[in-house]
XYZ file of N, CA and C in Angstrom:
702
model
N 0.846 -1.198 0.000
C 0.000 0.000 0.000
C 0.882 1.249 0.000
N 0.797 1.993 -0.917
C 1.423 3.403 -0.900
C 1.425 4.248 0.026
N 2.287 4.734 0.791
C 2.096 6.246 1.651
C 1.409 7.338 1.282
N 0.376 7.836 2.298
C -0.012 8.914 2.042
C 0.652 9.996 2.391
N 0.813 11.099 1.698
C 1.305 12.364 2.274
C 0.785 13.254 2.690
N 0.819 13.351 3.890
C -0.181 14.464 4.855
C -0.103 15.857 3.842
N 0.529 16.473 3.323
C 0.579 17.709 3.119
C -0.542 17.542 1.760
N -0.903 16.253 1.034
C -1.753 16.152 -0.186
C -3.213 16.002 0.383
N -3.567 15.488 1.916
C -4.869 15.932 2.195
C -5.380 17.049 2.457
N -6.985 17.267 2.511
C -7.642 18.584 2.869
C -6.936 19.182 1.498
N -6.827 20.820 2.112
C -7.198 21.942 1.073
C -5.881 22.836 1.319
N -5.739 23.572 0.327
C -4.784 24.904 0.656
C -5.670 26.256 1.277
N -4.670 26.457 2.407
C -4.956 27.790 2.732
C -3.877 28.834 3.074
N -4.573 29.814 3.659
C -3.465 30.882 4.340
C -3.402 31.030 5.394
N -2.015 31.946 5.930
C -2.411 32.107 7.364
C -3.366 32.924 8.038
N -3.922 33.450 7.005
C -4.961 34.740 7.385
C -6.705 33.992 7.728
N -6.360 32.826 7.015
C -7.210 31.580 7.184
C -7.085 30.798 8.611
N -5.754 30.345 9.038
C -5.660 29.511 9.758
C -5.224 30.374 10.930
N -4.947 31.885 11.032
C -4.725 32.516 12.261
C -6.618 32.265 12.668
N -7.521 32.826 11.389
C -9.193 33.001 12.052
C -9.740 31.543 12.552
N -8.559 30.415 12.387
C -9.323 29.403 12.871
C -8.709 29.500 14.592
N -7.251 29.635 14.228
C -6.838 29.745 15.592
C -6.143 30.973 16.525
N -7.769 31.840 16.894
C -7.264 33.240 17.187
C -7.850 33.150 18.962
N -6.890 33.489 19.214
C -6.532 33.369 20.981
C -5.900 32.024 21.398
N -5.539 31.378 20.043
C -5.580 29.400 20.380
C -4.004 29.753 20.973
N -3.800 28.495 22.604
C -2.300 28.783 22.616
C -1.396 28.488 21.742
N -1.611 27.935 20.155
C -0.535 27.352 19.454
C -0.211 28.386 18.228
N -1.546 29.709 18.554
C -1.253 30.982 17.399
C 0.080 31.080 17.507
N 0.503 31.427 18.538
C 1.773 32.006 18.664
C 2.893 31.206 17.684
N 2.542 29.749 17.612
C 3.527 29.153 16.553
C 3.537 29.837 15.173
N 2.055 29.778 14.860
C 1.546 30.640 13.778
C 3.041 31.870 12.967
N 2.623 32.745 13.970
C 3.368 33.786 13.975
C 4.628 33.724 14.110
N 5.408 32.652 15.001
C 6.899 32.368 14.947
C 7.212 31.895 13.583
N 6.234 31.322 12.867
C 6.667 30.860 11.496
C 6.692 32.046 10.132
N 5.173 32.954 10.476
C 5.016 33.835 9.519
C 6.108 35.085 9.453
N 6.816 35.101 10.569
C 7.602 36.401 10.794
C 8.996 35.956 10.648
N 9.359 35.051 10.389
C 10.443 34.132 9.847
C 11.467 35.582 9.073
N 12.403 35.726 9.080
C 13.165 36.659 8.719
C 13.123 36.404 7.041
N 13.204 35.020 6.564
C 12.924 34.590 5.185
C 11.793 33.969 4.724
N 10.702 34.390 5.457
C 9.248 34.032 5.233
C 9.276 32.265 5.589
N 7.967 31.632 4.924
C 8.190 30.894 4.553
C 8.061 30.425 2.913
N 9.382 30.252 2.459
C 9.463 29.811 0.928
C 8.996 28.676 1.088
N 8.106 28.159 -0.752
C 7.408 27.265 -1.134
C 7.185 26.108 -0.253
N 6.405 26.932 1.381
C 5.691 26.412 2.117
C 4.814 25.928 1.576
N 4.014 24.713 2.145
C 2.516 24.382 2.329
C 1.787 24.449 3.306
N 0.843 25.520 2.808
C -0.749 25.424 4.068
C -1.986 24.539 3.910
N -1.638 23.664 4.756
C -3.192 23.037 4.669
C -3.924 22.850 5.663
N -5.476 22.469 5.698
C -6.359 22.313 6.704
C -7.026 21.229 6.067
N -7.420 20.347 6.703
C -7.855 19.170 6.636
C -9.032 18.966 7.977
N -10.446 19.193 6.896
C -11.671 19.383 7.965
C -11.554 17.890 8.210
N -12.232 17.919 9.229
C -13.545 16.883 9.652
C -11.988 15.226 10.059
N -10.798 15.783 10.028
C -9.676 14.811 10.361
C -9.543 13.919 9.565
N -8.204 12.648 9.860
C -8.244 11.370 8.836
C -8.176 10.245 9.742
N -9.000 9.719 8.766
C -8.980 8.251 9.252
C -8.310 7.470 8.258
N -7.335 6.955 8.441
C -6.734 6.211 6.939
C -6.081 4.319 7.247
N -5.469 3.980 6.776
C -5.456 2.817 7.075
C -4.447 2.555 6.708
N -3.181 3.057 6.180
C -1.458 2.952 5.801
C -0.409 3.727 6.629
N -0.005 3.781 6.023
C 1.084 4.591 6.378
C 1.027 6.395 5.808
N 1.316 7.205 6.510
C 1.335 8.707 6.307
C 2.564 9.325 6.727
N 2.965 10.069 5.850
C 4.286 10.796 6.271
C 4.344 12.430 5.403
N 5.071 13.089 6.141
C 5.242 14.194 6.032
C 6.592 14.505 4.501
N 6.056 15.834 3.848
C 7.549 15.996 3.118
C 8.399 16.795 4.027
N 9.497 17.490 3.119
C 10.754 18.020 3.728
C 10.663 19.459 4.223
N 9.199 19.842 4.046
C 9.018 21.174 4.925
C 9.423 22.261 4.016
N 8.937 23.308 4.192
C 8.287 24.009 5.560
C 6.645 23.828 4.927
N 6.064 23.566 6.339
C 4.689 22.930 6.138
C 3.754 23.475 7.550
N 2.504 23.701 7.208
C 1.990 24.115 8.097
C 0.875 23.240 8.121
N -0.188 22.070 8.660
C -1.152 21.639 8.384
C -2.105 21.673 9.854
N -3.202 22.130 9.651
C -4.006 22.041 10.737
C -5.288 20.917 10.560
N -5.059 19.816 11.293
C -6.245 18.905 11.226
C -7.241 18.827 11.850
N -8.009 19.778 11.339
C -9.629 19.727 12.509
C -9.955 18.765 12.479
N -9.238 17.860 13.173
C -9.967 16.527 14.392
C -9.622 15.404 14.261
N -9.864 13.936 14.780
C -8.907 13.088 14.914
C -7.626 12.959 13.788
N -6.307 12.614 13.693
C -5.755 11.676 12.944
C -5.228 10.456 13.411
N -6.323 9.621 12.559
C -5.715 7.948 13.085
C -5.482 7.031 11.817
N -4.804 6.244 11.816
C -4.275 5.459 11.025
C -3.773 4.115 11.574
N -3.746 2.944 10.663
C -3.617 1.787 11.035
C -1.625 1.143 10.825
N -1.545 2.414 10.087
C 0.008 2.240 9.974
C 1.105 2.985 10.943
N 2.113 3.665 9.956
C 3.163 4.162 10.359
C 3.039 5.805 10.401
N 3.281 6.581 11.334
C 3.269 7.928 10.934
C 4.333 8.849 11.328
N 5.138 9.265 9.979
C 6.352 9.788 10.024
C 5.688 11.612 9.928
N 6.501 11.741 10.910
C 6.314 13.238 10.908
C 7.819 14.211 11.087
N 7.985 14.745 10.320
C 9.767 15.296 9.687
C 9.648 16.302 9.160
N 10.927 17.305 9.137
C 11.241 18.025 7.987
C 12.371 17.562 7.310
N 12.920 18.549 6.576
C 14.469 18.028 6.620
C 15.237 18.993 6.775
N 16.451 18.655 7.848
C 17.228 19.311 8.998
C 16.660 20.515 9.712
N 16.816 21.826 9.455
C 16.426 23.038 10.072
C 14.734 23.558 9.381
N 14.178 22.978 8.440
C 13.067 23.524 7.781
C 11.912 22.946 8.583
N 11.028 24.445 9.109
C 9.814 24.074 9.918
C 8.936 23.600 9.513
N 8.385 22.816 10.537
C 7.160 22.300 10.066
C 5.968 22.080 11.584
N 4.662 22.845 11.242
C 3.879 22.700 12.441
C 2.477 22.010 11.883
N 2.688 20.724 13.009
C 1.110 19.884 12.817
C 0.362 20.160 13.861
N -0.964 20.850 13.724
C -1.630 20.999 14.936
C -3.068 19.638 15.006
N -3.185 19.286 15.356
C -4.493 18.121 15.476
C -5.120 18.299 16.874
N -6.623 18.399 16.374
C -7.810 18.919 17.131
C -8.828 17.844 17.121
N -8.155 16.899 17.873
C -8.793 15.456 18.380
C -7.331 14.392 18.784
N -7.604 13.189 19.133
C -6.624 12.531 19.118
C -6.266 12.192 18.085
N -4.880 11.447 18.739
C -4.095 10.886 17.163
C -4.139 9.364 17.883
N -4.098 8.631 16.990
C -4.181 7.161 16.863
C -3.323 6.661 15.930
N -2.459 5.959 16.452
C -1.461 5.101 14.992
C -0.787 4.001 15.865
N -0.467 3.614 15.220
C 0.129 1.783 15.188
C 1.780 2.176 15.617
N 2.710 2.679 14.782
C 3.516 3.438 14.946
C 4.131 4.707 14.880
N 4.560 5.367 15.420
C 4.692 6.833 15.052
C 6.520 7.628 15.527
N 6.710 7.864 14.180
C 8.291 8.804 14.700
C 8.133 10.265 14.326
N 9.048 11.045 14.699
C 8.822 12.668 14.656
C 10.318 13.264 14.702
N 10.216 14.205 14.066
C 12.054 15.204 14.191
C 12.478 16.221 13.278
N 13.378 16.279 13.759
C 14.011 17.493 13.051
C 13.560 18.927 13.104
N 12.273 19.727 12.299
C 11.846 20.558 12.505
C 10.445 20.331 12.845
N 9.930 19.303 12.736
C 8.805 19.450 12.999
C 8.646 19.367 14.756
N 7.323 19.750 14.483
C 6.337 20.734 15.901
C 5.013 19.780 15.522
N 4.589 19.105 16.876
C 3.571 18.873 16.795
C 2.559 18.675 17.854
N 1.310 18.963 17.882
C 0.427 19.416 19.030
C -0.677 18.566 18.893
N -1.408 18.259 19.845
C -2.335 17.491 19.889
C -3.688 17.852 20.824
N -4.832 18.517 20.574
C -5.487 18.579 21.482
C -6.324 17.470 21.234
N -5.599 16.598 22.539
C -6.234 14.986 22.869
C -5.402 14.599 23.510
N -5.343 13.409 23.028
C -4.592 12.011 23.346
C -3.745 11.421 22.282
N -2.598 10.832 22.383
C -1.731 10.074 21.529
C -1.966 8.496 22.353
N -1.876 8.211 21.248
C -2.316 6.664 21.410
C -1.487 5.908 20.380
N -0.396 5.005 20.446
C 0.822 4.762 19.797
C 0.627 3.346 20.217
N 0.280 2.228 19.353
C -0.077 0.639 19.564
C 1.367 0.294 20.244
N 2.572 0.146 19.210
C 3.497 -0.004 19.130
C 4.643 1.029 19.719
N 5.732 1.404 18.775
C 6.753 2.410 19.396
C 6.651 3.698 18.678
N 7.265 4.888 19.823
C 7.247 5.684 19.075
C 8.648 6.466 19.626
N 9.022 7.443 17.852
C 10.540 7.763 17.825
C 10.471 9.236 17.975
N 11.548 9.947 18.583
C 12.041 11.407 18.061
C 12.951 11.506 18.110
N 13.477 12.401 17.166
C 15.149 12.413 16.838
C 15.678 13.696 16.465
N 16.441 13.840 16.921
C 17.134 15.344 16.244
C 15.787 16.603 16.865
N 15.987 16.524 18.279
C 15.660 17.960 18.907
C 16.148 19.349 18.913
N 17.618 19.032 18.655
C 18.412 20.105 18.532
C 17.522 21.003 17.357
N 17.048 20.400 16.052
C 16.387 21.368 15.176
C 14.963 21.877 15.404
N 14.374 21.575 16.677
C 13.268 21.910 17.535
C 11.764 21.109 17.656
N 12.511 19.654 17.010
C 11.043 18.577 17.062
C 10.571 18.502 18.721
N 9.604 18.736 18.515
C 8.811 18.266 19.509
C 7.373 17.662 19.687
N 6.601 16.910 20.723
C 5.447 16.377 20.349
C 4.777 16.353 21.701
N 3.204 17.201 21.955
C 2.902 17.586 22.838
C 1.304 17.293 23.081
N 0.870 17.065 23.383
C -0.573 16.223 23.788
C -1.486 17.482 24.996
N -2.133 17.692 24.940
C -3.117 17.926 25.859
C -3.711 17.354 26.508
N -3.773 15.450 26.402
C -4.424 14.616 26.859
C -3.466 13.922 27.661
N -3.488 12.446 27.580
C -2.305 11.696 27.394
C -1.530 11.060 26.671
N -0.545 10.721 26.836
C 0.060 9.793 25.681
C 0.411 8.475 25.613
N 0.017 7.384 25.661
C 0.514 5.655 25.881
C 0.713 5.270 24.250
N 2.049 4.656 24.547
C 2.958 3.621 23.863
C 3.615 2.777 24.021
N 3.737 1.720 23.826
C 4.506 0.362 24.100
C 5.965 0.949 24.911
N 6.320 1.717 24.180
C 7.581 2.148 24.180
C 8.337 3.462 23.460
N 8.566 4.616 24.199
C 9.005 5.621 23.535
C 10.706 5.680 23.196
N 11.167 5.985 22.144
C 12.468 6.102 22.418
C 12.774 7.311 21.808
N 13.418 8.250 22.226
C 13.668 9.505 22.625
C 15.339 10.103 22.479
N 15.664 10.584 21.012
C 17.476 10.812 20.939
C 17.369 12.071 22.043
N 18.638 12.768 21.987
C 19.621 13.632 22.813
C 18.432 15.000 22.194
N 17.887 15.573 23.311
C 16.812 16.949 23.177
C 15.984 16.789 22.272
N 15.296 15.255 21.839
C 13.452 15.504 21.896
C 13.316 14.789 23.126
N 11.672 15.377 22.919
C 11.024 15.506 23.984
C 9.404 15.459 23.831
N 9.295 14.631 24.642
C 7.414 14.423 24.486
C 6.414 14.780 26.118
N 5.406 15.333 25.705
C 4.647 15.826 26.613
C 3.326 15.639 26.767
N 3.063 15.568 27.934
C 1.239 15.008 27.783
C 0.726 15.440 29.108
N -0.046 16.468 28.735
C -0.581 16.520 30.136
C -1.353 15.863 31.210
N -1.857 15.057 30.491
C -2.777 13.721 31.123
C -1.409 12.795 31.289
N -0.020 12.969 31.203
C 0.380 11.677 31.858
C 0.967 10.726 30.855
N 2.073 10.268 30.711
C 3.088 9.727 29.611
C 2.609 7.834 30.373
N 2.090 7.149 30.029
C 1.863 5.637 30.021
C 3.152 4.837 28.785
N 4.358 4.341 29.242
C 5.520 4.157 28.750
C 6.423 3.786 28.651
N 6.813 2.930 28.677
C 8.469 2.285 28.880
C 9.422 3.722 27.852
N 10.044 4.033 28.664
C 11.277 5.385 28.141
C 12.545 5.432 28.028
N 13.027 5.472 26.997
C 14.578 5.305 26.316
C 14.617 7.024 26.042
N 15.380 7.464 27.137
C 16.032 8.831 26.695
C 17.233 9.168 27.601
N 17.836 10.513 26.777
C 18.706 11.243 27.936
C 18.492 11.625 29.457
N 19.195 11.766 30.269
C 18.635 11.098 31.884
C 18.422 13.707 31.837
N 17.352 14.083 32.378
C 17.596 15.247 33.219
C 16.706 15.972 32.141
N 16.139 15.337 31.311
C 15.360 16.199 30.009
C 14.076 17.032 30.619
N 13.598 16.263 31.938
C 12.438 17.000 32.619
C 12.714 16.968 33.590
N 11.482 17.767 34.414
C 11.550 17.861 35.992
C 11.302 16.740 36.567
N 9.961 15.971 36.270
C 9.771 15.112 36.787
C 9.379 13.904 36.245
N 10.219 13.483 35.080
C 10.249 11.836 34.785
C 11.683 12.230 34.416
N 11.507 10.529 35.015
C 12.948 10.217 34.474
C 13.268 8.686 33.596
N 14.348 8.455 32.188
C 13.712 7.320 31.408
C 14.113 6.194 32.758
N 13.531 5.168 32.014
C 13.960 3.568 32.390
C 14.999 3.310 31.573
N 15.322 3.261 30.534
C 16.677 2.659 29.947
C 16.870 4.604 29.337
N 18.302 4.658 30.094
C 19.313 5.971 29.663
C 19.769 5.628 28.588
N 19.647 6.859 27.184
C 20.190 6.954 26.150
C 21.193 8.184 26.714
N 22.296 7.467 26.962
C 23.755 8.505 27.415
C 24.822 7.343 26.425
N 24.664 6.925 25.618
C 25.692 6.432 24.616
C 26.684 5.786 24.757
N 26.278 4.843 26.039
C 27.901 4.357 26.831
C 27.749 2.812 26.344
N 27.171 2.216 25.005
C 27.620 1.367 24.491
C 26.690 0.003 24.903
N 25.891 0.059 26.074
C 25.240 -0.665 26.882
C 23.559 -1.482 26.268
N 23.681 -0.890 24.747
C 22.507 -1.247 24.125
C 22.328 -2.592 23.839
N 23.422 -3.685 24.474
C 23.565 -5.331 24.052
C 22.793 -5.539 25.521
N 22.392 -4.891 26.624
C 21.501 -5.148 27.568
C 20.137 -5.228 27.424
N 19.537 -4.467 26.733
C 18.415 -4.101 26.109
C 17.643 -4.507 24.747
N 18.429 -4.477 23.762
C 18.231 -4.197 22.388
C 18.296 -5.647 21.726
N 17.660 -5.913 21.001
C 17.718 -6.922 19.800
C 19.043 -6.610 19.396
N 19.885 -7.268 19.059
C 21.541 -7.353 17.880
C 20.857 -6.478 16.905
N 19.769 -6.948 15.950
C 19.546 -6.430 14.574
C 19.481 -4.615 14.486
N 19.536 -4.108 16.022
C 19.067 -2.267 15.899
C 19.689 -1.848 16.530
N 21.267 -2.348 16.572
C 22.312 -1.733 17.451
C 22.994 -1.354 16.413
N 23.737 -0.013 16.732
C 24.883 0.360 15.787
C 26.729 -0.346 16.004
N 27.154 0.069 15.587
C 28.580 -0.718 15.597
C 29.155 -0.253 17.400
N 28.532 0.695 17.680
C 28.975 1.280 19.370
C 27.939 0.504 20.189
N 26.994 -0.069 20.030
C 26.638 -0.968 20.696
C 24.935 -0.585 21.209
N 25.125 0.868 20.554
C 23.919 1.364 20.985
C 22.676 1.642 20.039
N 21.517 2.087 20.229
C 20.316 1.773 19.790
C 20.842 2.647 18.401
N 20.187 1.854 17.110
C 20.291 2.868 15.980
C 18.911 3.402 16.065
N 18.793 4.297 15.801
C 17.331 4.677 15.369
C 16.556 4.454 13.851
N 17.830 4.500 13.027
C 17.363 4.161 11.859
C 16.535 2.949 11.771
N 17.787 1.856 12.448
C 17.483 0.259 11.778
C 16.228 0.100 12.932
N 15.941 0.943 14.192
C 14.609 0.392 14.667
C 13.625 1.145 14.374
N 13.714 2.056 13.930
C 12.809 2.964 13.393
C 11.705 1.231 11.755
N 13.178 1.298 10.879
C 12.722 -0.162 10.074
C 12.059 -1.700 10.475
N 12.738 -1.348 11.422
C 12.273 -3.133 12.533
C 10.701 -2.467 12.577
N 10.387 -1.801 13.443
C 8.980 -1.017 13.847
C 8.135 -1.057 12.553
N 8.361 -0.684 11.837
C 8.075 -0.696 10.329
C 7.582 -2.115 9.984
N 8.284 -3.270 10.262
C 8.116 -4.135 9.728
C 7.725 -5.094 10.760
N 7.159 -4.466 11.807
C 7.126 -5.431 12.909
C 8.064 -6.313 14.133
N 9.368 -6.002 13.317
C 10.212 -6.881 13.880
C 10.311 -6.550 15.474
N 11.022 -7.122 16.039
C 11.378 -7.330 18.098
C 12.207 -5.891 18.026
N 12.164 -5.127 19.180
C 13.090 -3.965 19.427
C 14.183 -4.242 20.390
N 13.367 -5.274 21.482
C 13.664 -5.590 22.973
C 14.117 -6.731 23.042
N 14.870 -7.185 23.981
C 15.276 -8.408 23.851
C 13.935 -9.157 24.472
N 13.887 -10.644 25.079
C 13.204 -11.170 25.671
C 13.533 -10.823 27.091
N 11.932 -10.051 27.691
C 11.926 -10.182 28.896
C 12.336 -8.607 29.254
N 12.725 -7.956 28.635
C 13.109 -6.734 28.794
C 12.143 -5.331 29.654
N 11.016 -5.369 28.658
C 9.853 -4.696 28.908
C 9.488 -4.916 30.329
N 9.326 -6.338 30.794
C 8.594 -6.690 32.151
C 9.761 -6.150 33.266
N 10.778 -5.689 32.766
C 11.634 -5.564 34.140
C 11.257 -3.660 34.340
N 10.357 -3.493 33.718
C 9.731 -1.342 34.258
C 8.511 -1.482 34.494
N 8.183 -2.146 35.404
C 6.750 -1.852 35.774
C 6.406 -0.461 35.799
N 6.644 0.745 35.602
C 6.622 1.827 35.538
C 5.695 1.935 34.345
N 6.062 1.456 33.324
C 5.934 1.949 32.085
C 4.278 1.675 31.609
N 3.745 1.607 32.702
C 2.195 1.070 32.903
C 1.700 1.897 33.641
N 2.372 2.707 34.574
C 1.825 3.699 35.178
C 1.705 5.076 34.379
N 0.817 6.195 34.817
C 0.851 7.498 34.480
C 1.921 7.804 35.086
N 2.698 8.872 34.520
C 3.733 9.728 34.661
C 3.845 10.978 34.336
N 3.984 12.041 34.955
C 4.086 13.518 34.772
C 5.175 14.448 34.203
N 4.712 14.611 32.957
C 6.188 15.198 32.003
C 6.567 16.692 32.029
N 5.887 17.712 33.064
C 5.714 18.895 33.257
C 4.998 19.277 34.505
């Protein structure tokens, strides 16, 4: 089944459009961090996508700069890549929950959720340094989050999770398996999604996830009873 590309659903608009959808909304302000851009945004895309998607593949984002506002759920039975490429913004706002099977996020993209994230399987972010982030109003449960060096995920209802990240990223969670790069990923990790240092690739599990394959070794998961509880990311 072919990927859909979020930026080819719904309609084109403007921001003069999508400020009147979201005027007093707390995420205008992104709005405006994007429109006042010292170099605008070049051969951006605006879209709005009424009434949300329900789809049943896989969906992924292009290389940005992209603005899409989804009035109301996005769920899908696949994979959902959400990216720019390197420094080029990109803001997804969704006005319902999101629902997907798997889901990764990075680079420039920004993404908001008034709801719940609901992630069957795992979900990725990578490359924070270029300001990905992924933020819920609800809560967020996933099998398993794994989390490179400054992304960061948020839910105000409460992160439900087994957590692979850098140790000090918040106030008050802290992961179960530390991504601090000290080689220790033959404790944890399937062989097939380790890099030559021993530690988690993101690529090759980002593909495993993709294809179903094991992330964890046997037995791994059951040793965080945590990752079943609510947890407070702010």
């Amino acid at each position: 089944m072919p990927t859909t590309r979020l930026e080819d659903l719904g309609r084109e608009t403007t921001f003069a459009e999508l400020h009147s959808r979201l005027h007093l909304h707390p995420r205008e302000a992104e709005l405006w961090d994007l429109e006042r851009r010292p170099d605008g945004l070049p051969h951006g895309t605006l879209r709005i996508i009424d009434g949300g998607v329900d789809g049943s593949g896989d969906i992924d984002t292009g290389k940005g700069p992209y603005v899409v506002l989804v009035d109301g759920p996005l769920k899908t039975s696949g994979h959902l890549d959400l990216w720019t490429y390197e420094y080029l913004p990109g803001l997804v706002i969704v006005r319902g929950d999101l629902q997907v099977r798997t889901l990764s996020f990075g680079n420039g993209a920004r993404v908001f959720v008034e709801g719940s994230v609901f992630v069957d399987d795992w979900l990725f972010g990578q490359y924070g340094d270029h300001n990905a982030v992924l933020s819920a109003t609800g809560e967020l449960r996933a099998r398993a989050s794994f989390l490179d060096t400054h992304a960061f995920i948020y839910a105000d209802g409460g992160v439900r999770s087994l957590l692979y990240a850098a140790r000090g990223g918040w106030e008050t969670l802290e992961p179960d398996i530390e991504n601090e790069g000290e080689g220790n990923g033959t404790d944890f990790f399937d062989p097939t999604v380790l890099d030559r240092y021993r530690d988690l690739d993101f690529r090759l599990a980002i593909q495993a996830a993709r294809e179903g394959r094991p992330l964890f070794l046997p037995g791994v998961e059951e040793r965080f009873p945590a990752r079943l509880t609510s947890r407070k990311t702010k």
